[in-house]
mmCIF file of C-alpha atoms in Angstrom:
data_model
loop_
_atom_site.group_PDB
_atom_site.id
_atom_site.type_symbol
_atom_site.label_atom_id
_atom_site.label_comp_id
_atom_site.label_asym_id
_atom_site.label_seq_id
_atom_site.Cartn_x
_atom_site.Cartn_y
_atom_site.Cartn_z
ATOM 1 C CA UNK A 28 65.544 -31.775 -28.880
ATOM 2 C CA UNK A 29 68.350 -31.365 -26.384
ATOM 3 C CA UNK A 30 68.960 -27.683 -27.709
ATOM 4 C CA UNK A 31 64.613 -26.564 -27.350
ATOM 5 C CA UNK A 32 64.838 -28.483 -23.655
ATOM 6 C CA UNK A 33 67.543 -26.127 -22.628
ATOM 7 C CA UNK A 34 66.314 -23.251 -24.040
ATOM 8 C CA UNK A 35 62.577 -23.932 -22.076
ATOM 9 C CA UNK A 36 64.177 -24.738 -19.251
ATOM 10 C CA UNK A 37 66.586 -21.487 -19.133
ATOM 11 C CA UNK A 38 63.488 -19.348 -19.886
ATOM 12 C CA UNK A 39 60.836 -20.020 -17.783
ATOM 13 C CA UNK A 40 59.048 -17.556 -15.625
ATOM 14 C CA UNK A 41 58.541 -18.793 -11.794
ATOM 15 C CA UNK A 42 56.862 -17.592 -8.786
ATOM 16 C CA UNK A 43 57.987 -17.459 -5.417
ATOM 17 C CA UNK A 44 56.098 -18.845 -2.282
ATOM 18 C CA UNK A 45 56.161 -15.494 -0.203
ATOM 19 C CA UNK A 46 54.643 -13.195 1.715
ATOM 20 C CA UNK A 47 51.416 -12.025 0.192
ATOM 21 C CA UNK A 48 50.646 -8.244 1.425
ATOM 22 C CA UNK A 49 46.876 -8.569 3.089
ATOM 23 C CA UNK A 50 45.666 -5.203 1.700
ATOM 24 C CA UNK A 51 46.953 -6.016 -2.006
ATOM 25 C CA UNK A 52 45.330 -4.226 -3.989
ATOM 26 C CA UNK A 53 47.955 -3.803 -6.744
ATOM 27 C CA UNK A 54 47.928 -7.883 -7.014
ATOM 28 C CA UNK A 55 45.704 -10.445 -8.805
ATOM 29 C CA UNK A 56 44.571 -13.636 -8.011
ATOM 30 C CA UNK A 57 44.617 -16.905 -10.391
ATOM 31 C CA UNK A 58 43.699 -19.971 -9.477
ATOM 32 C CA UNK A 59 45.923 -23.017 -9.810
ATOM 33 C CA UNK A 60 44.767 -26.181 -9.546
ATOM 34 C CA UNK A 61 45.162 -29.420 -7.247
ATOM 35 C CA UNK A 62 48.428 -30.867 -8.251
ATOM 36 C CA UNK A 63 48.994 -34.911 -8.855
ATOM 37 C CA UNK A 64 50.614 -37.384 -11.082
ATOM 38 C CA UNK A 65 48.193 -36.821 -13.986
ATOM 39 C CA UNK A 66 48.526 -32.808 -13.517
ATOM 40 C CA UNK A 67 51.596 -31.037 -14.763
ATOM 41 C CA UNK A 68 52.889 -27.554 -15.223
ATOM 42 C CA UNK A 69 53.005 -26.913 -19.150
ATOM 43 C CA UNK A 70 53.889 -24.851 -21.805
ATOM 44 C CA UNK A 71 52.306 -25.102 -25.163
ATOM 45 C CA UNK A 72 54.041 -23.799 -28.542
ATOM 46 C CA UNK A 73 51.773 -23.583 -31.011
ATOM 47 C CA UNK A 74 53.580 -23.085 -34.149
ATOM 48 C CA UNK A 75 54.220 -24.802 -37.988
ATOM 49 C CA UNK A 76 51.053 -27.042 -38.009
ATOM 50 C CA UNK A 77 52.022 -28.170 -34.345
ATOM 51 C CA UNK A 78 50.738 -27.717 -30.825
ATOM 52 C CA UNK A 79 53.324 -29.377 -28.416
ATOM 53 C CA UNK A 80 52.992 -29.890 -24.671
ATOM 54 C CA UNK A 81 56.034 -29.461 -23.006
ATOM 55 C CA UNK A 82 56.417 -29.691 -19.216
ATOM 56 C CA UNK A 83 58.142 -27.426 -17.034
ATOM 57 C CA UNK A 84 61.500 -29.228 -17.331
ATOM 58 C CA UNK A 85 61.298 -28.543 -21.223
ATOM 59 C CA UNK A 86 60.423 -32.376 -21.674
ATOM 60 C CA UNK A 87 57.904 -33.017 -24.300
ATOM 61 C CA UNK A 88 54.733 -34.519 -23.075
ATOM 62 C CA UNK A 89 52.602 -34.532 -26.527
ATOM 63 C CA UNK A 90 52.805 -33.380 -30.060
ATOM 64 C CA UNK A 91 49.137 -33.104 -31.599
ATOM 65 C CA UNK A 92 47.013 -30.537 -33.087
ATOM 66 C CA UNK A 93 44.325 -28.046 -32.390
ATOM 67 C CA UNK A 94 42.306 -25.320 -34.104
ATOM 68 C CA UNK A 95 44.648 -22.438 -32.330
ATOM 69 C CA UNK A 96 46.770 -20.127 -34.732
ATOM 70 C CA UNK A 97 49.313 -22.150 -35.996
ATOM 71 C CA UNK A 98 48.334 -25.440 -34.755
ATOM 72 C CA UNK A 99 47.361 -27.214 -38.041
ATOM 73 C CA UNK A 100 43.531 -27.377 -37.310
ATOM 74 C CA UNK A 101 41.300 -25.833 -39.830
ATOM 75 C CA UNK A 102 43.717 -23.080 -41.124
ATOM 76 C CA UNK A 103 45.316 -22.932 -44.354
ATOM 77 C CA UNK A 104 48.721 -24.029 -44.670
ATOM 78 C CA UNK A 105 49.894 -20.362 -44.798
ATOM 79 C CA UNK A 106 48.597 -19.498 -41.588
ATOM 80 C CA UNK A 107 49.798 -22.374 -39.782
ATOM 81 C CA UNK A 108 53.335 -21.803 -41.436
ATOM 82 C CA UNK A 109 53.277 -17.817 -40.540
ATOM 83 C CA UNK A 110 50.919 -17.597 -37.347
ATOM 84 C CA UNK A 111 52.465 -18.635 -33.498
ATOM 85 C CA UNK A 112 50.577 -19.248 -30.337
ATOM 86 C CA UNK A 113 52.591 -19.432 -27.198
ATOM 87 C CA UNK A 114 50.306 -20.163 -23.579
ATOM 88 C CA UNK A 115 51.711 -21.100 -19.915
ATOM 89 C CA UNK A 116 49.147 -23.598 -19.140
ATOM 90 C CA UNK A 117 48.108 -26.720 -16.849
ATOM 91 C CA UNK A 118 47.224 -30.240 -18.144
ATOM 92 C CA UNK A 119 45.025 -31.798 -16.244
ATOM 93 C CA UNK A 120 42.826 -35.588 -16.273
ATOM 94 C CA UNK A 121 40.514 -35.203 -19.094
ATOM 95 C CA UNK A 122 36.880 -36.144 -17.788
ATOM 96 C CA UNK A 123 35.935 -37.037 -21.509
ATOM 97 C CA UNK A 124 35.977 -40.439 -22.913
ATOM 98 C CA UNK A 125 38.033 -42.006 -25.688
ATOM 99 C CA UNK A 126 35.861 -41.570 -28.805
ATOM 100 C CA UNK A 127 37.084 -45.098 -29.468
ATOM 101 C CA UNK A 128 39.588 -47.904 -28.439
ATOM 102 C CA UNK A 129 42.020 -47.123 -31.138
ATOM 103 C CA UNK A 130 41.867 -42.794 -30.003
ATOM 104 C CA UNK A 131 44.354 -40.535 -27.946
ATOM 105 C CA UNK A 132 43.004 -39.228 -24.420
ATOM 106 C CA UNK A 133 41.730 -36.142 -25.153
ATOM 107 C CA UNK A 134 43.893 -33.436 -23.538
ATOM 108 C CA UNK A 135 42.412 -30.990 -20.905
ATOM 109 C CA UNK A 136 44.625 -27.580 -20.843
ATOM 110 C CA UNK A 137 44.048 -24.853 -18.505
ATOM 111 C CA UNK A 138 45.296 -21.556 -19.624
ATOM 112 C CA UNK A 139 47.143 -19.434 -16.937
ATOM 113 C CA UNK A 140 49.369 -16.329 -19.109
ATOM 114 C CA UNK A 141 49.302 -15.061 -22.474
ATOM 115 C CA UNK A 142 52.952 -15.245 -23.923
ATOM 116 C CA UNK A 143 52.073 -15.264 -27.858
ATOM 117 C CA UNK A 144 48.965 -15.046 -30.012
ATOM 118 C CA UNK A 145 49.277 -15.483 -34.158
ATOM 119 C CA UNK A 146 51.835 -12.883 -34.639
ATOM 120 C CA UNK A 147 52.088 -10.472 -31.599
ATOM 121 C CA UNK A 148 54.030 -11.274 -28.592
ATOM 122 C CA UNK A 149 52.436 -9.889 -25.005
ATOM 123 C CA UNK A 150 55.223 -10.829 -22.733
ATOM 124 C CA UNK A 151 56.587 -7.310 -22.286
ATOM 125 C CA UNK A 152 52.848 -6.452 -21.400
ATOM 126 C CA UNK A 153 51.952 -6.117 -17.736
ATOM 127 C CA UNK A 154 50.057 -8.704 -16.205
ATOM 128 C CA UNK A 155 46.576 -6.805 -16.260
ATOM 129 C CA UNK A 156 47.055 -5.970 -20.055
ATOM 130 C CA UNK A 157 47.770 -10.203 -20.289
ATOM 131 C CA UNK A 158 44.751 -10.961 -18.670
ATOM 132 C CA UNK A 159 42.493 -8.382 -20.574
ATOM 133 C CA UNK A 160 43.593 -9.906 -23.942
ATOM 134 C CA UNK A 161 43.523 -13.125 -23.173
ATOM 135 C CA UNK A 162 39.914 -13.189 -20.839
ATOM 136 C CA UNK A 163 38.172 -10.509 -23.191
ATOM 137 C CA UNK A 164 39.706 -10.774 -26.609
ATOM 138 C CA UNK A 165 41.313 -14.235 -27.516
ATOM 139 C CA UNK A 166 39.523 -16.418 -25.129
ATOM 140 C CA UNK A 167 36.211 -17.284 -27.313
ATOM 141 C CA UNK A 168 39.099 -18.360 -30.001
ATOM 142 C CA UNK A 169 40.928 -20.249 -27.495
ATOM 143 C CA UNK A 170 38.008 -22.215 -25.739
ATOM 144 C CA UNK A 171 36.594 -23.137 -29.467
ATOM 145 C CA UNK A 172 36.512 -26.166 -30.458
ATOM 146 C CA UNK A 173 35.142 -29.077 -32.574
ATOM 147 C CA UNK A 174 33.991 -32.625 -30.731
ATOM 148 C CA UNK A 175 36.852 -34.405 -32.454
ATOM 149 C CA UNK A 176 39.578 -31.864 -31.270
ATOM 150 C CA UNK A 177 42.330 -34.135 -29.500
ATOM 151 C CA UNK A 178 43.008 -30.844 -27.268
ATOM 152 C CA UNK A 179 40.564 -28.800 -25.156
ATOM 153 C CA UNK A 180 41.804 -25.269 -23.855
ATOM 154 C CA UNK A 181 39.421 -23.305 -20.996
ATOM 155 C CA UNK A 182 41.151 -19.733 -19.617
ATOM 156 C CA UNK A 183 40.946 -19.456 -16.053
ATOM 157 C CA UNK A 184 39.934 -15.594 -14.968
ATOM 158 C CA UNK A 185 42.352 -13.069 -13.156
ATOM 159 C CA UNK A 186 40.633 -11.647 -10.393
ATOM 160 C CA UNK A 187 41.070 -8.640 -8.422
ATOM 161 C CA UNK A 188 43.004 -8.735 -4.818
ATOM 162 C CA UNK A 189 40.593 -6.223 -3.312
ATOM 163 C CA UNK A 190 39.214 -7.093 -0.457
ATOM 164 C CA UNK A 191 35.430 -7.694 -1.717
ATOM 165 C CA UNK A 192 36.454 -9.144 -4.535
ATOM 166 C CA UNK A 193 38.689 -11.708 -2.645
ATOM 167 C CA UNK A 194 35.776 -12.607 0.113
ATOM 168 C CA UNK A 195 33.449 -13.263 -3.000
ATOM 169 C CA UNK A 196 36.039 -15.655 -4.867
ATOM 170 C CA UNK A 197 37.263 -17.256 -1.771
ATOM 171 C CA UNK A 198 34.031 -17.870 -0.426
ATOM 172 C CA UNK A 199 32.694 -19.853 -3.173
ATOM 173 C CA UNK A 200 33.574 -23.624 -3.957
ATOM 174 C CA UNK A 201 35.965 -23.629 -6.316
ATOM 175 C CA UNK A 202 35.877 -24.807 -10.137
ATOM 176 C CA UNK A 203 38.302 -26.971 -9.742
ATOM 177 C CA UNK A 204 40.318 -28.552 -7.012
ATOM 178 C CA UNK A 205 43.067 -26.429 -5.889
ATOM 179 C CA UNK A 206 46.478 -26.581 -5.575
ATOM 180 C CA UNK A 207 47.409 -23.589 -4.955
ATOM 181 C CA UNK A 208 46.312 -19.307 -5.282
ATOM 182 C CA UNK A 209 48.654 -17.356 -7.679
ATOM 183 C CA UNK A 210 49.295 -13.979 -6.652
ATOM 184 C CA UNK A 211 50.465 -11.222 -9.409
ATOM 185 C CA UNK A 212 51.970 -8.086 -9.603
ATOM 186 C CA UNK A 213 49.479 -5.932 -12.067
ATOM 187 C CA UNK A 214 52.633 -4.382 -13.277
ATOM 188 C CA UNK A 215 54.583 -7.866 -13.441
ATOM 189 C CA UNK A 216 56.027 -8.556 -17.470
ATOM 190 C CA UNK A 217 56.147 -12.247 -18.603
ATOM 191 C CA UNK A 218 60.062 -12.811 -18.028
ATOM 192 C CA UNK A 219 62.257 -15.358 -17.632
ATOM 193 C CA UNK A 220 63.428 -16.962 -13.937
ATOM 194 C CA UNK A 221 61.861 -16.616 -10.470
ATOM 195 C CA UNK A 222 60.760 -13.381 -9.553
ATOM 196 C CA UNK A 223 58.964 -11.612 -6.519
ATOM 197 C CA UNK A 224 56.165 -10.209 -7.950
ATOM 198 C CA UNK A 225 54.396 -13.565 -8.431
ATOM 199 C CA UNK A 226 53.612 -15.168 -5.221
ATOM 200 C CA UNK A 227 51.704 -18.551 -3.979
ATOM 201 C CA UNK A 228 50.020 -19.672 -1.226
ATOM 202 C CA UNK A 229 48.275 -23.020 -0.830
ATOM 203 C CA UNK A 230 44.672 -22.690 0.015
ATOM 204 C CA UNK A 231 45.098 -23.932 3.817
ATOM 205 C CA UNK A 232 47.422 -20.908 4.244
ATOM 206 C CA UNK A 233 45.033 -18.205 2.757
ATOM 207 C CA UNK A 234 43.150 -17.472 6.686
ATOM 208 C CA UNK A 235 46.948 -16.802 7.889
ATOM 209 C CA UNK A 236 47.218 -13.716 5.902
ATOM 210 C CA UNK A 237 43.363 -13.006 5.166
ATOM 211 C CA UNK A 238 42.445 -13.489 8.422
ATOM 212 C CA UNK A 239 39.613 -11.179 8.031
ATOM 213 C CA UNK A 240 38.201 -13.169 4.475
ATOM 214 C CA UNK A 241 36.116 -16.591 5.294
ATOM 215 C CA UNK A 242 37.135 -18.599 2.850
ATOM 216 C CA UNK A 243 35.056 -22.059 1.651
ATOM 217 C CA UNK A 244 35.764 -25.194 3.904
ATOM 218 C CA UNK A 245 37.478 -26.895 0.325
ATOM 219 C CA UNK A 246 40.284 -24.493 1.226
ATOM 220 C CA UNK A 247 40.942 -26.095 3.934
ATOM 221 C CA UNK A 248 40.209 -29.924 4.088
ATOM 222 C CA UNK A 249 43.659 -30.938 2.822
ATOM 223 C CA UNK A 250 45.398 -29.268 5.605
ATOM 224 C CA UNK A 251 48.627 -31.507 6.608
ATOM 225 C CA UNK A 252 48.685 -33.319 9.867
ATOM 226 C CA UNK A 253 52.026 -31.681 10.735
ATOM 227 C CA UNK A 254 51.450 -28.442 9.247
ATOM 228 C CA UNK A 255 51.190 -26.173 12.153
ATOM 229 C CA UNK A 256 51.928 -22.518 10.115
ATOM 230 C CA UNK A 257 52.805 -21.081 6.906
ATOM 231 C CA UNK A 258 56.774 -19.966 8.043
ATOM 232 C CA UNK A 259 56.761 -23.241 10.311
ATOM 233 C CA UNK A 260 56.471 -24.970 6.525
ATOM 234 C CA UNK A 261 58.775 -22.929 4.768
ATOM 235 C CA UNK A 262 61.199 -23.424 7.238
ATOM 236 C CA UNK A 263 61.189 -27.237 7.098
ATOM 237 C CA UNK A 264 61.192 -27.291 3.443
ATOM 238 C CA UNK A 265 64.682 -25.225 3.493
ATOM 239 C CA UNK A 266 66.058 -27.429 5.708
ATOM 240 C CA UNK A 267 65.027 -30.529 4.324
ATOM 241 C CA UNK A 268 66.270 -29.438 0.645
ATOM 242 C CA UNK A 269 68.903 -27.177 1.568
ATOM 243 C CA UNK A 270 67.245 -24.540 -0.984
ATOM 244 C CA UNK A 271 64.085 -22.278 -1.400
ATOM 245 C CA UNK A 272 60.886 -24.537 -1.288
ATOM 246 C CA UNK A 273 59.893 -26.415 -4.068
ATOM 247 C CA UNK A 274 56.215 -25.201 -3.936
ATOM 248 C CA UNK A 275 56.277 -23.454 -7.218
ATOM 249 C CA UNK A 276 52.983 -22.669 -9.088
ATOM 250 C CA UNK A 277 52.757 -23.346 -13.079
ATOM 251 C CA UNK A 278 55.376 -21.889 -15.046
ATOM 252 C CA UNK A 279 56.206 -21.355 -18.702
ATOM 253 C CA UNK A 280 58.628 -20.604 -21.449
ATOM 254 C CA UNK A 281 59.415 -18.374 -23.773
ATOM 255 C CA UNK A 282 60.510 -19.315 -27.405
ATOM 256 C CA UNK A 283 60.050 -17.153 -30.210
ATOM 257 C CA UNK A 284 60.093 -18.712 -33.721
ATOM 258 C CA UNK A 285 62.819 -18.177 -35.942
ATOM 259 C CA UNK A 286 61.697 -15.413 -38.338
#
């Protein structure tokens, strides 16, 4: 277990809490969702029979079962022995009930990247490619599922960064409660470590560099008392930590299976 923690931990993909270019139109939006105790960064291998939870640390959260490739729900034993799924996702509370005293909380995952599906890998793929095969060809197969599934899995859309697409979004109440916008690259590749070309604002800070977009009051009703501005925050965080901020959106790894 020691040896799969490192290896999740040493090959995770980050984003950066950065400037977000106000005209980007070569970026997408994703939106995360409101962070607490019961909401953790995740990513899911789906692989032998299996569908484990890990968090972002490479701990491992849950080890169940659902109907994805290679998760040991409704497949024959071949394909759960030959097919991997790999997804960078969020686990969040699960609204539905225990089906009985003696049964697991259902888990809720929210599905942020594409990293594997059956037997192709998409992480050399750019970001837009992700998104179009995950939102328009895998995500009826992902968001399937029977009522005594101990694992639910909904995709959250990619959207564009142009500027009426971005007063539409923005303006609406979000789906969920947020803890944060994702920005990507359209060109960005699913790699390991931080990199630039994913960056994250949370929602309070959006008006600072959309000034021009008016965004839906949820954005902003968790505001801080003492936040005064977006470098004003960044600023204290570095200080207070003595390295970059630990605002970091959900993140992922990458493990192939041994072939």
């Amino acid at each position: 277990m020691k040896s799969n923690q490192k290896r999740f931990i040493d090959r995770r993909m980050t984003s950066r809490v950065k400037e977000v270019e106000a005209h980007g139109v070569n970026w997408c939006i994703n939106n995360g969702i409101k962070m607490s105790i019961f909401v953790r960064n995740t990513f899911i291998p789906i692989i032998q029979g299996c569908t484990d939870v890990f968090s972002r640390t490479g701990r491992l959260l849950f080890h169940t079962k659902s109907q994805l490739p290679g998760g040991g729900l409704g497949q024959s034993e071949h394909h759960n022995s030959s097919y991997c799924t790999m997804l960078d996702c969020i686990l969040c509370p699960s609204n539905e009930p225990k089906r009985n005293e003696s049964s697991e909380e259902v888990l809720d995952l929210k599905v942020l990247d594409l990293i594997r599906f059956r037997t192709t890998g998409y992480t050399m793929l750019p970001f837009r490619e992700r998104c179009d095969w995950l939102e328009n060809y895998w995500r009826e197969q992902i968001e399937a599922n029977d009522h005594q599934d101990p694992v639910r899995f909904e995709v959250i859309r990619s959207h564009s960064c142009e500027m009426e697409s971005m007063r539409r979004v923005l303006s609406e109440q979000p789906k969920f409660p947020l803890d944060g916008v994702l920005f990507y690259h359209t060109d960005v590749m699913y790699e390991p470590g931080p990199t630039p070309l994913v960056g994250w604002l949370k929602p309070y800070m959006i008006p600072e560099w959309f000034p021009q977009i008016k965004v839906h009051e949820a954005y902003l009703k968790d505001i801080p008392m003492e936040y005064t501005d977006y470098l004003n925050e960044i600023r204290q965080q570095e200080t207070e930590k003595g390295n970059p901020p630990k605002c970091v959106p959900p993140d992922a790894s990458v493990i192939l299976p041994n072939s």
